[in-house]
Coordinates of C-alpha atoms in Angstrom, one line a residue:
Chain A
M25 CA 68.7 82.8 -69.7
P26 CA 70.7 83.9 -72.9
W27 CA 70.5 82.2 -75.9
Y28 CA 73.5 80.4 -76.0
D29 CA 72.5 78.4 -72.9
N30 CA 69.9 76.5 -74.6
I31 CA 72.3 75.0 -77.3
R32 CA 75.3 73.1 -77.3
I33 CA 78.5 75.2 -77.6
G34 CA 81.6 72.9 -77.8
G35 CA 81.7 69.7 -78.9
L36 CA 85.5 68.9 -78.7
N37 CA 84.5 65.4 -77.4
K38 CA 83.5 62.7 -79.5
N39 CA 81.6 61.2 -76.6
A40 CA 79.2 63.9 -76.2
K41 CA 75.7 63.7 -77.7
K42 CA 75.4 64.6 -81.2
K43 CA 71.8 66.4 -80.9
D44 CA 73.4 69.2 -78.5
I45 CA 75.4 70.3 -81.7
P46 CA 74.0 73.2 -83.3
D47 CA 73.4 72.5 -87.0
G48 CA 74.7 75.8 -88.0
L49 CA 78.0 76.3 -89.7
W50 CA 78.4 79.8 -87.8
L51 CA 78.1 80.8 -84.2
K52 CA 77.2 84.2 -82.8
C53 CA 80.0 85.1 -80.1
P54 CA 78.1 86.2 -77.1
G55 CA 81.1 88.7 -76.5
C56 CA 81.4 90.6 -79.4
G57 CA 78.1 89.6 -81.3
E58 CA 80.3 88.7 -84.3
I59 CA 79.2 86.1 -86.3
V60 CA 82.5 83.5 -86.3
Y61 CA 82.6 80.2 -88.3
R62 CA 82.3 77.3 -86.2
K63 CA 85.0 75.2 -87.2
E64 CA 87.5 78.0 -86.6
L65 CA 86.0 78.5 -83.0
E66 CA 86.3 74.9 -82.1
K67 CA 89.8 74.7 -83.6
N68 CA 90.4 77.9 -80.8
L69 CA 88.9 75.7 -78.0
F70 CA 85.8 77.7 -78.2
V71 CA 87.6 81.1 -77.6
C72 CA 86.4 83.7 -79.9
S73 CA 89.4 84.8 -82.2
K74 CA 88.0 88.3 -82.5
C75 CA 87.2 89.4 -78.9
G76 CA 88.8 86.4 -76.8
H77 CA 85.6 85.8 -75.4
H78 CA 85.7 82.1 -73.6
L79 CA 82.5 80.3 -74.7
K80 CA 81.0 78.2 -72.2
I81 CA 82.0 74.3 -73.2
T82 CA 81.1 70.9 -71.2
S83 CA 83.1 69.0 -68.7
W84 CA 83.9 66.4 -71.3
D85 CA 85.5 69.1 -73.7
Y86 CA 87.8 70.2 -70.4
I87 CA 88.9 66.7 -69.8
S88 CA 89.9 66.4 -73.5
I89 CA 91.7 70.3 -73.3
L90 CA 93.4 69.0 -70.1
C91 CA 94.2 65.2 -70.2
D92 CA 96.8 63.6 -72.3
D93 CA 95.0 61.7 -74.9
G94 CA 93.7 58.6 -73.6
S95 CA 94.9 58.7 -69.8
F96 CA 91.4 59.8 -68.4
Q97 CA 89.3 57.2 -67.0
E98 CA 85.9 58.2 -65.7
L99 CA 84.9 57.1 -62.2
D100 CA 82.0 57.0 -59.7
T101 CA 79.7 57.1 -62.6
G102 CA 76.8 55.3 -60.9
I103 CA 76.4 58.1 -58.3
L104 CA 73.0 59.0 -58.8
P105 CA 70.4 61.8 -57.5
E106 CA 67.9 61.3 -55.4
D107 CA 64.8 63.5 -54.4
P108 CA 65.2 63.8 -50.6
L109 CA 62.9 66.6 -50.1
G110 CA 60.0 65.7 -52.4
F111 CA 60.8 69.1 -54.1
C112 CA 58.4 70.8 -56.7
D113 CA 58.5 74.0 -58.1
S114 CA 56.9 74.6 -61.8
K115 CA 57.8 71.1 -62.3
P116 CA 58.8 68.1 -59.8
Y117 CA 62.8 67.9 -59.1
P118 CA 62.8 64.4 -60.5
V119 CA 61.3 65.5 -64.0
R120 CA 63.8 68.1 -64.0
L121 CA 66.9 65.8 -63.2
R122 CA 65.9 63.7 -66.3
N123 CA 65.8 66.7 -68.5
A124 CA 69.0 67.8 -67.2
Q125 CA 70.4 64.0 -67.9
E126 CA 68.8 63.7 -71.5
K127 CA 70.0 67.6 -72.4
S128 CA 73.6 66.8 -71.1
G129 CA 74.1 63.0 -71.5
L130 CA 75.3 63.1 -67.9
N131 CA 73.8 61.7 -65.0
E132 CA 75.0 64.8 -62.8
A133 CA 76.6 67.8 -62.8
V134 CA 80.3 66.8 -62.1
V135 CA 82.5 64.1 -64.0
C136 CA 85.2 62.8 -62.0
G137 CA 88.1 60.4 -62.7
I138 CA 91.6 60.1 -62.9
G139 CA 93.9 60.9 -65.7
E140 CA 97.4 62.7 -66.9
I141 CA 98.2 66.2 -67.6
D142 CA 101.1 66.4 -68.8
K143 CA 102.2 63.0 -67.5
F144 CA 101.5 64.3 -64.0
P145 CA 98.9 62.0 -62.4
V146 CA 95.8 63.7 -61.2
S147 CA 92.7 63.4 -59.6
L148 CA 90.2 65.1 -61.5
A149 CA 86.6 66.7 -61.1
V150 CA 85.2 68.8 -63.7
M151 CA 81.6 70.5 -63.3
D152 CA 79.2 71.2 -66.3
F153 CA 76.9 74.0 -66.3
R154 CA 74.7 72.2 -68.3
F155 CA 73.3 70.2 -65.6
I156 CA 70.9 72.5 -63.4
G157 CA 73.3 75.3 -63.8
G158 CA 76.0 73.0 -62.7
S159 CA 74.4 72.7 -59.2
M160 CA 75.7 71.4 -56.4
G161 CA 73.5 68.7 -54.3
S162 CA 74.4 65.7 -52.8
V163 CA 75.5 63.9 -55.8
V164 CA 78.2 66.5 -56.9
G165 CA 79.3 66.8 -52.9
E166 CA 80.0 63.1 -52.5
K167 CA 81.7 63.0 -56.2
V168 CA 84.0 66.0 -55.3
T169 CA 84.9 64.1 -52.0
R170 CA 85.6 61.2 -53.5
S171 CA 87.9 62.9 -56.1
I172 CA 89.6 64.6 -53.0
E173 CA 90.0 61.2 -51.3
R174 CA 91.1 59.4 -54.5
A175 CA 94.1 62.0 -54.4
I176 CA 95.1 61.1 -50.9
E177 CA 94.5 57.1 -51.5
R178 CA 96.8 57.1 -54.8
R179 CA 99.0 60.2 -53.7
I180 CA 98.1 62.5 -56.5
S181 CA 97.5 65.8 -57.3
L182 CA 93.6 67.2 -57.1
V183 CA 92.4 69.4 -60.0
I184 CA 88.9 70.6 -59.9
V185 CA 87.5 72.5 -62.7
S186 CA 84.2 74.6 -61.7
A187 CA 81.4 75.6 -63.3
S188 CA 78.5 76.5 -61.1
G189 CA 75.6 78.6 -60.0
G190 CA 76.3 77.5 -56.2
A191 CA 74.3 74.9 -54.1
R192 CA 71.4 73.4 -55.5
M193 CA 68.0 74.4 -54.1
Q194 CA 66.3 71.3 -54.8
E195 CA 68.2 69.5 -52.2
G196 CA 67.6 72.3 -49.5
I197 CA 69.7 71.7 -46.6
L198 CA 71.5 68.8 -47.8
S199 CA 73.0 70.8 -50.7
L200 CA 74.3 73.6 -48.2
M201 CA 76.1 70.7 -46.2
Q202 CA 78.0 69.7 -49.3
M203 CA 80.0 72.8 -48.9
A204 CA 81.0 71.7 -45.4
K205 CA 81.7 68.0 -46.4
T206 CA 83.9 69.1 -49.3
A207 CA 85.9 71.7 -47.1
C208 CA 86.0 68.6 -44.6
A209 CA 87.6 66.3 -47.2
L210 CA 90.4 69.3 -48.5
T211 CA 91.6 69.5 -45.0
K212 CA 92.7 66.0 -45.2
L213 CA 94.5 66.5 -48.6
K214 CA 96.3 69.1 -47.2
E215 CA 97.3 66.9 -44.3
A216 CA 98.6 64.4 -46.8
G217 CA 100.6 67.0 -48.3
L218 CA 99.2 66.9 -51.9
P219 CA 98.4 70.0 -54.0
Y220 CA 95.1 71.3 -55.2
I221 CA 94.5 73.3 -58.2
S222 CA 91.3 74.9 -58.5
V223 CA 90.5 76.3 -62.0
L224 CA 87.4 78.7 -62.0
T225 CA 85.4 79.0 -65.4
N226 CA 82.3 81.3 -66.3
P227 CA 80.2 81.3 -64.3
T228 CA 81.6 80.2 -60.6
T229 CA 79.4 81.6 -57.9
A230 CA 77.9 81.2 -54.3
G231 CA 78.0 77.8 -52.7
V232 CA 80.5 76.5 -55.2
M233 CA 82.6 79.6 -54.9
A234 CA 82.3 79.7 -50.9
S235 CA 83.5 76.3 -50.5
Y236 CA 86.0 74.3 -52.4
A237 CA 86.3 76.7 -55.6
S238 CA 87.9 79.1 -53.2
L239 CA 90.4 76.4 -51.2
G240 CA 92.8 75.7 -54.1
D241 CA 96.4 75.9 -53.1
I242 CA 96.6 77.6 -56.3
V243 CA 93.3 79.3 -57.9
I244 CA 93.4 79.9 -61.5
A245 CA 90.5 81.3 -63.3
E246 CA 89.7 81.7 -67.5
P247 CA 89.6 85.3 -68.6
K248 CA 86.2 87.3 -67.9
A249 CA 84.5 84.4 -66.3
L250 CA 81.9 85.3 -63.4
L251 CA 82.7 84.8 -60.2
G252 CA 81.4 85.8 -56.6
F253 CA 79.3 84.8 -53.9
A254 CA 76.2 86.4 -54.7
G255 CA 74.9 87.0 -58.1
P256 CA 75.1 90.5 -59.5
R257 CA 71.3 90.8 -59.8
V258 CA 71.0 90.0 -56.2
I259 CA 73.7 92.7 -55.6
Q260 CA 72.2 95.2 -57.5
Q261 CA 69.0 95.0 -56.2
T262 CA 70.4 95.1 -52.5
I263 CA 72.4 98.6 -53.1
G264 CA 69.8 99.8 -56.0
E265 CA 72.5 101.2 -58.1
E266 CA 74.6 100.2 -61.1
L267 CA 77.5 97.7 -60.6
P268 CA 80.9 99.0 -61.5
E269 CA 82.3 97.8 -65.0
G270 CA 84.1 94.4 -64.6
F271 CA 82.6 94.1 -61.2
Q272 CA 82.8 90.0 -60.4
S273 CA 84.8 89.2 -63.1
S274 CA 88.2 87.0 -63.0
E275 CA 90.2 90.1 -63.2
F276 CA 88.3 91.8 -60.7
F277 CA 89.1 89.0 -58.5
L278 CA 92.8 88.9 -59.3
E279 CA 92.9 92.6 -58.5
H280 CA 91.5 92.0 -54.9
G281 CA 93.9 89.2 -54.3
F282 CA 91.7 86.2 -54.6
V283 CA 92.7 84.7 -57.7
D284 CA 96.4 83.7 -58.5
I285 CA 96.7 83.6 -62.3
I286 CA 94.0 84.3 -64.9
V287 CA 94.8 81.6 -67.8
P288 CA 93.4 81.6 -71.4
R289 CA 92.0 78.3 -72.4
N290 CA 94.8 77.4 -74.7
K291 CA 97.6 77.9 -72.1
L292 CA 95.5 76.1 -69.2
K293 CA 97.0 72.6 -69.6
K294 CA 100.6 73.8 -69.9
T295 CA 100.1 76.1 -66.8
I296 CA 98.7 73.6 -64.5
S297 CA 101.5 70.7 -65.5
T298 CA 104.1 73.6 -64.9
L299 CA 102.5 74.4 -61.5
L300 CA 102.5 70.9 -60.5
G301 CA 106.2 70.6 -61.6
Y302 CA 106.7 72.7 -58.6
L303 CA 104.0 71.2 -56.3
Y304 CA 103.9 67.7 -57.0
S305 CA 106.9 65.7 -56.0
G306 CA 105.2 62.0 -56.8
Chain B
M16 CA 53.8 92.8 -24.8
A17 CA 54.3 92.4 -28.5
R18 CA 54.5 95.3 -30.3
F19 CA 54.6 93.6 -33.4
V20 CA 52.0 90.8 -34.1
L21 CA 51.8 88.1 -36.6
E22 CA 48.2 87.5 -37.6
F23 CA 48.5 84.0 -35.6
E24 CA 49.2 85.7 -32.5
K25 CA 46.3 88.1 -32.4
P26 CA 43.7 85.4 -30.6
F27 CA 46.6 84.9 -27.8
L28 CA 46.6 89.0 -27.3
E29 CA 42.8 89.2 -26.6
L30 CA 43.5 86.6 -24.0
V31 CA 46.4 88.6 -22.5
R32 CA 44.4 91.6 -22.6
K33 CA 41.6 89.8 -20.5
I34 CA 44.0 88.5 -17.8
E35 CA 45.4 92.4 -17.4
E36 CA 42.2 93.4 -17.0
M37 CA 41.5 90.9 -14.4
K38 CA 44.5 91.7 -12.4
K39 CA 43.9 95.4 -12.5
L40 CA 40.2 94.7 -11.3
Q41 CA 41.7 92.3 -8.4
E42 CA 43.8 95.1 -7.7
K43 CA 41.6 97.8 -7.6
N44 CA 38.5 96.1 -5.5
N45 CA 40.9 93.8 -3.6
L46 CA 39.3 90.8 -4.9
D47 CA 40.8 87.4 -5.1
L48 CA 40.6 86.1 -8.7
S49 CA 43.7 84.4 -8.6
S50 CA 41.6 81.1 -9.8
E51 CA 40.0 82.7 -12.8
I52 CA 43.6 84.5 -13.8
S53 CA 45.3 81.1 -13.9
L54 CA 42.6 79.7 -15.6
L55 CA 42.9 82.2 -18.2
E56 CA 46.4 81.9 -18.4
K57 CA 46.4 78.0 -18.9
K58 CA 44.0 79.0 -21.7
L59 CA 46.6 81.4 -23.3
T60 CA 49.2 78.8 -23.1
E61 CA 46.7 76.0 -24.6
L62 CA 45.8 78.0 -27.4
Q63 CA 49.6 78.9 -28.0
K64 CA 50.3 75.5 -28.2
K65 CA 47.6 74.2 -30.4
T66 CA 48.3 77.0 -32.8
Y67 CA 52.2 76.5 -32.9
S68 CA 52.0 72.8 -33.3
G69 CA 50.0 73.6 -36.8
L70 CA 52.2 76.5 -38.0
T71 CA 53.1 76.3 -41.6
R72 CA 57.0 76.6 -42.3
W73 CA 56.3 80.0 -43.6
Q74 CA 54.7 80.8 -40.6
R75 CA 57.7 79.4 -38.7
V76 CA 60.1 81.8 -40.8
R77 CA 58.0 84.7 -39.6
V78 CA 58.5 83.7 -36.1
A79 CA 62.2 83.5 -36.7
R80 CA 62.0 86.9 -38.0
H81 CA 59.8 88.6 -35.1
P82 CA 61.3 91.8 -34.4
D83 CA 60.8 91.0 -30.7
R84 CA 62.6 87.7 -31.0
P85 CA 65.7 87.5 -28.8
Y86 CA 68.9 87.7 -30.4
T87 CA 72.5 86.8 -29.5
L88 CA 73.4 89.5 -27.2
D89 CA 70.0 89.3 -25.2
Y90 CA 70.9 85.7 -24.3
V91 CA 74.4 86.8 -23.3
R92 CA 72.7 89.3 -21.2
M93 CA 70.5 86.6 -19.7
I94 CA 72.7 83.6 -19.1
V95 CA 76.3 84.7 -19.5
T96 CA 78.4 86.3 -17.1
D97 CA 81.8 88.0 -17.1
F98 CA 81.3 88.6 -20.9
I99 CA 84.0 90.7 -22.7
E100 CA 83.3 91.2 -26.1
I101 CA 86.5 91.5 -28.4
H102 CA 86.6 93.4 -31.9
G103 CA 87.9 93.5 -35.2
D104 CA 89.5 90.6 -38.0
R105 CA 93.2 92.4 -37.6
N106 CA 92.6 93.0 -41.4
Y107 CA 90.3 95.5 -42.4
A108 CA 87.5 96.4 -39.7
D109 CA 85.2 95.3 -36.9
D110 CA 82.0 93.8 -38.4
K111 CA 79.5 94.5 -35.9
A112 CA 77.0 91.7 -37.7
I113 CA 78.9 89.4 -35.7
V114 CA 79.6 89.2 -32.0
T115 CA 82.5 87.7 -30.4
G116 CA 83.9 87.5 -26.9
F117 CA 84.7 85.5 -23.8
G118 CA 82.1 84.4 -21.3
T119 CA 81.3 82.0 -18.8
I120 CA 78.0 79.8 -18.3
G121 CA 77.4 77.9 -15.6
G122 CA 81.0 78.0 -14.1
H123 CA 82.4 77.1 -17.7
K124 CA 84.4 79.7 -19.5
F125 CA 84.0 79.5 -23.5
V126 CA 84.2 81.6 -26.7
L127 CA 81.1 82.8 -28.0
I128 CA 80.4 84.0 -31.6
G129 CA 77.0 84.8 -32.6
Q130 CA 75.4 86.9 -35.7
Q131 CA 73.4 89.9 -34.2
K132 CA 70.5 91.9 -35.6
G133 CA 69.4 95.3 -34.4
R134 CA 66.1 96.0 -32.5
D135 CA 65.3 99.4 -34.2
T136 CA 66.4 101.1 -37.4
K137 CA 69.5 102.7 -36.2
E138 CA 71.0 99.5 -34.4
N139 CA 69.8 97.6 -37.7
I140 CA 72.1 100.0 -39.9
K141 CA 75.0 99.2 -37.1
R142 CA 74.4 95.7 -37.3
N143 CA 73.7 95.7 -41.0
F144 CA 70.5 93.5 -40.3
G145 CA 72.6 91.0 -38.9
M146 CA 74.1 90.2 -42.6
P147 CA 78.0 89.7 -42.2
H148 CA 80.6 91.0 -44.5
P149 CA 83.8 88.7 -44.9
E150 CA 85.7 90.7 -41.9
G151 CA 82.7 89.2 -39.9
Y152 CA 83.7 85.6 -40.7
R153 CA 87.5 86.6 -40.2
K154 CA 86.8 88.2 -36.9
A155 CA 84.9 84.6 -35.8
L156 CA 87.5 82.4 -37.0
R157 CA 90.2 84.7 -35.0
A158 CA 88.0 84.1 -31.9
M159 CA 87.8 80.3 -32.5
K160 CA 91.4 80.0 -33.0
L161 CA 92.1 81.9 -29.5
G162 CA 89.6 79.4 -28.0
E163 CA 91.7 76.6 -29.7
R164 CA 94.9 78.0 -28.1
F165 CA 93.5 78.6 -24.6
G166 CA 91.6 75.4 -24.3
L167 CA 87.9 77.2 -24.7
P168 CA 85.0 75.5 -26.3
V169 CA 83.2 77.7 -29.1
V170 CA 79.7 78.2 -28.8
S171 CA 78.1 79.6 -32.0
F172 CA 74.6 81.5 -32.2
I173 CA 73.4 81.5 -35.8
D174 CA 70.7 84.3 -36.6
T175 CA 71.5 85.8 -40.1
P176 CA 69.1 86.4 -43.4
G177 CA 72.5 85.6 -45.3
A178 CA 76.1 87.1 -45.8
F179 CA 75.9 90.5 -47.1
P180 CA 75.5 90.7 -50.9
G181 CA 77.5 94.0 -51.6
V182 CA 80.2 95.6 -53.5
G183 CA 82.4 95.8 -50.6
A184 CA 81.7 92.3 -49.5
E185 CA 82.7 90.6 -53.0
E186 CA 85.6 92.9 -53.0
R187 CA 87.1 91.7 -49.8
G188 CA 86.3 88.1 -50.7
Q189 CA 82.9 87.0 -49.1
A190 CA 83.2 83.6 -50.8
E191 CA 86.9 83.0 -49.7
A192 CA 85.9 84.2 -46.0
I193 CA 83.1 81.6 -45.8
A194 CA 85.2 78.9 -47.3
R195 CA 88.3 79.5 -45.3
N196 CA 86.0 79.1 -42.1
L197 CA 84.3 75.8 -43.5
F198 CA 88.2 74.5 -43.7
E199 CA 89.3 76.0 -40.9
M200 CA 86.2 74.8 -38.4
A201 CA 86.6 71.2 -39.7
R202 CA 89.9 70.9 -37.7
L203 CA 89.6 73.2 -34.9
G204 CA 91.1 71.4 -32.1
T205 CA 88.5 72.7 -29.3
P206 CA 84.6 71.6 -29.1
I207 CA 82.3 73.7 -31.5
I208 CA 78.6 73.9 -30.2
I209 CA 76.2 75.1 -32.9
V210 CA 72.8 76.6 -32.0
I211 CA 70.5 78.2 -34.6
I212 CA 68.4 80.6 -32.4
G213 CA 66.7 82.3 -35.5
E214 CA 67.5 82.6 -39.1
G215 CA 70.0 79.9 -40.9
A216 CA 70.5 81.6 -44.3
S217 CA 72.8 79.4 -46.4
G218 CA 76.7 80.1 -46.5
G219 CA 75.9 83.0 -44.5
A220 CA 75.1 80.6 -41.3
L221 CA 77.2 78.0 -42.4
G222 CA 80.5 80.3 -42.1
I223 CA 80.1 80.0 -38.4
G224 CA 78.3 76.7 -38.6
I225 CA 80.9 73.8 -38.7
G226 CA 80.5 72.0 -35.2
D227 CA 80.4 68.8 -32.9
V228 CA 76.7 69.1 -32.3
V229 CA 74.2 71.3 -34.0
L230 CA 70.8 72.4 -31.8
M231 CA 68.0 74.3 -33.5
F232 CA 65.4 76.3 -31.8
E233 CA 62.0 74.9 -32.6
N234 CA 61.0 77.9 -34.5
A235 CA 64.1 78.4 -36.2
W236 CA 64.8 77.7 -40.1
Y237 CA 68.2 76.8 -42.0
T238 CA 68.4 75.9 -45.7
V239 CA 70.3 76.6 -48.6
I240 CA 68.6 80.0 -49.6
S241 CA 66.3 82.0 -48.1
P242 CA 62.3 81.4 -49.2
E243 CA 62.3 84.7 -51.0
G244 CA 65.6 84.1 -52.9
C245 CA 64.1 80.5 -53.8
A246 CA 61.1 81.9 -54.9
A247 CA 62.5 84.9 -57.1
I248 CA 64.7 82.1 -58.9
L249 CA 62.5 79.2 -59.0
W250 CA 58.9 80.7 -58.9
R251 CA 60.0 84.0 -60.6
D252 CA 58.1 85.7 -58.3
K253 CA 59.4 87.0 -54.4
A254 CA 55.6 86.7 -53.4
K255 CA 55.7 82.9 -53.8
A256 CA 58.3 82.7 -50.6
P257 CA 55.7 80.8 -48.7
E258 CA 55.6 77.9 -51.5
A259 CA 59.2 78.3 -51.3
A260 CA 59.3 77.7 -47.8
E261 CA 57.3 74.4 -48.0
A262 CA 59.2 73.2 -50.4
L263 CA 62.5 73.6 -49.2
K264 CA 61.7 71.9 -45.8
L265 CA 63.7 74.2 -43.6
S266 CA 61.9 73.9 -40.4
A267 CA 63.7 72.2 -37.4
R268 CA 61.4 69.1 -37.4
D269 CA 62.5 68.7 -41.1
L270 CA 66.2 69.0 -40.4
L271 CA 66.1 66.7 -37.4
E272 CA 64.1 64.1 -40.0
L273 CA 66.8 64.4 -42.5
G274 CA 69.5 64.0 -39.9
M275 CA 70.9 67.4 -40.4
I276 CA 70.8 68.4 -36.8
D277 CA 71.0 66.9 -33.5
R278 CA 68.3 68.3 -31.3
I279 CA 65.3 70.6 -31.2
I280 CA 65.3 72.9 -28.5
P281 CA 61.9 73.5 -27.6
E282 CA 60.6 77.2 -27.4
P283 CA 58.3 78.6 -25.1
P284 CA 54.4 78.7 -25.7
G285 CA 54.0 81.4 -28.4
G286 CA 57.7 81.1 -29.3
A287 CA 61.0 82.7 -27.9
H288 CA 59.7 86.1 -28.2
W289 CA 56.6 85.3 -25.4
N290 CA 59.0 84.4 -22.6
P291 CA 62.4 85.3 -23.3
E292 CA 64.0 84.4 -19.9
K293 CA 62.7 80.9 -20.1
M294 CA 63.9 80.5 -23.3
A295 CA 67.4 81.6 -22.1
E296 CA 67.1 79.2 -19.2
T297 CA 66.3 76.5 -21.7
L298 CA 69.4 77.3 -23.9
K299 CA 71.8 77.7 -20.7
K300 CA 70.8 74.1 -19.7
E301 CA 71.6 72.7 -23.3
I302 CA 74.8 74.5 -23.5
I303 CA 76.1 73.5 -20.1
K304 CA 75.0 70.0 -21.3
E305 CA 77.3 70.0 -24.3
I306 CA 80.4 71.9 -23.0
E307 CA 80.3 69.1 -20.2
R308 CA 79.8 66.4 -22.9
F309 CA 82.6 67.1 -25.1
K310 CA 84.9 68.3 -22.1
G311 CA 87.0 65.0 -22.0
Y312 CA 87.6 64.5 -25.9
E313 CA 91.0 64.5 -26.8
P314 CA 91.2 67.3 -30.0
E315 CA 92.2 64.5 -32.4
K316 CA 89.3 62.4 -31.2
L317 CA 86.8 65.3 -31.8
I318 CA 88.4 66.2 -35.2
E319 CA 88.0 62.9 -36.5
R320 CA 84.5 62.6 -35.2
R321 CA 83.7 65.7 -36.8
L322 CA 85.2 65.1 -40.3
Q323 CA 83.0 61.8 -40.2
R324 CA 79.8 63.7 -39.4
Y325 CA 80.2 65.8 -42.5
R326 CA 81.7 63.0 -44.6
D327 CA 78.2 61.0 -44.2
M328 CA 75.8 63.8 -45.3
G329 CA 74.1 63.5 -48.5
V330 CA 71.3 61.5 -50.0
Y331 CA 72.4 59.7 -53.3
R332 CA 72.0 56.2 -54.7
E333 CA 74.6 54.3 -55.9
V334 CA 74.6 51.7 -58.9
K335 CA 77.2 49.4 -60.3
N336 CA 78.9 50.6 -63.7
A337 CA 76.8 53.3 -65.0
R338 CA 78.0 54.3 -68.7
P339 CA 81.8 55.0 -67.6
K340 CA 83.7 57.0 -70.4
T341 CA 87.5 57.4 -71.1
S342 CA 88.9 60.1 -72.8

């Protein structure tokens, strides 16, 4: 695990837990290795001004970037994980969950609710990589499904911001079935004639990429995010040779026709609202 | 008999050898040893049943991967008539890791899709060890859409160690191809009958796995990741695959208990590879039963039922008003 995964990066939101924020005034950019002033980085939405690297930020950071001030209302906060398999590897799954909850201040790997993006009402679901790698188990599947259903009930647009290593191993087959569940729900959104914008952030892979993240009417990616079905290490082991430069990046996916637009973080809100202006008729 | 022997199969082979010897003896000396032979055969069956009822999950994974286990086209050969294979996704290529075509079973016409492994090295290269590329999933979708248009039910055989993790697969959108299939299968206006006949590894399996009924062979496995993949990530050691298999609860019985499948299809004593014909007969009966069950369904009703089936999947608890936030 890279060093920057162990510390809080971001912190745009006042609700974020204080202890996650590193003490130092300076941060090392994972992209170029330059030492950058923290305040500067924060002002720049945690995009390195030297190299343009988009640092990982939290779900609540994305919410404050995307939603009009005070418009977001979190919903489905009471849906909590169980341990249906009694899973245990180096530590029991419930312990892993508790650690993730303490570390992130979140109940699970996705934050859902309703809000406004430049006055466009949206049902918003934002994944959080800090919570067991943003992995999708039963709770993520249920909350994403309810977000889809909420868009249909209220006749508003759906925006999902993904950041995930894929389906959560600790819930086994139940996690796999969340791919089916969310894809099924999205067919109802399509029937209802409502738009779905999928935003892919670093990283979005495996089970999440192979379900709702790929199914947006419009698929937006942040620059240089790691995207893909299989992880690069697995592919390298399978083919036994070095992977091409830029393989599985946002740019690679754009080039091959699986992403519509690459949008830097500071243009994300404006791009989404402009798109909704075309796709959403109220 | 078996050219590849799992350690827990060795005692079976001892008995098989004895039975064969006795048969030879009987022929050679013109003796009637039929009662002794049938006694030994009974003993073999009992031993197999006893051994297999106590298999660990990892041992079942090894049965599911047995190189003599019947594959999709073996079942087609044994129980499907008038089979016509169709090829290609009309976009990039024909993926031989997935077989698609039209067939007839018990008088019912249907569309077959199924993952196909190879029996030897040469065939495995052709079949890519049953690991499909995006064009395989797109070919399967094309076949399913034909089924929908022409009123034929779809039967899908799942048997894959996973969707192929490779450069070309990523370039051509492995994730999108699987996601698209989930989306399209959700609303396919014709019955879809899923049978997990061997390995059901993750998204690679689910990509042809959304259906109205999901049946699973007794010794098949199906979960979110291969035991090796899980072990490599969570135990940081591929050799811990047996532990991962236990933790993942990937057996047919586990999935039935979790409500993720509808029924377990029993295998002959010793597993499908000990008696492929008997296995095929059982499978045939199950498929016919399901085709007949769903025959009368209106497409809308079928789709509604299918959507509800997946809507209900998941285990969580819900409490009221847990720390809502605004921004």
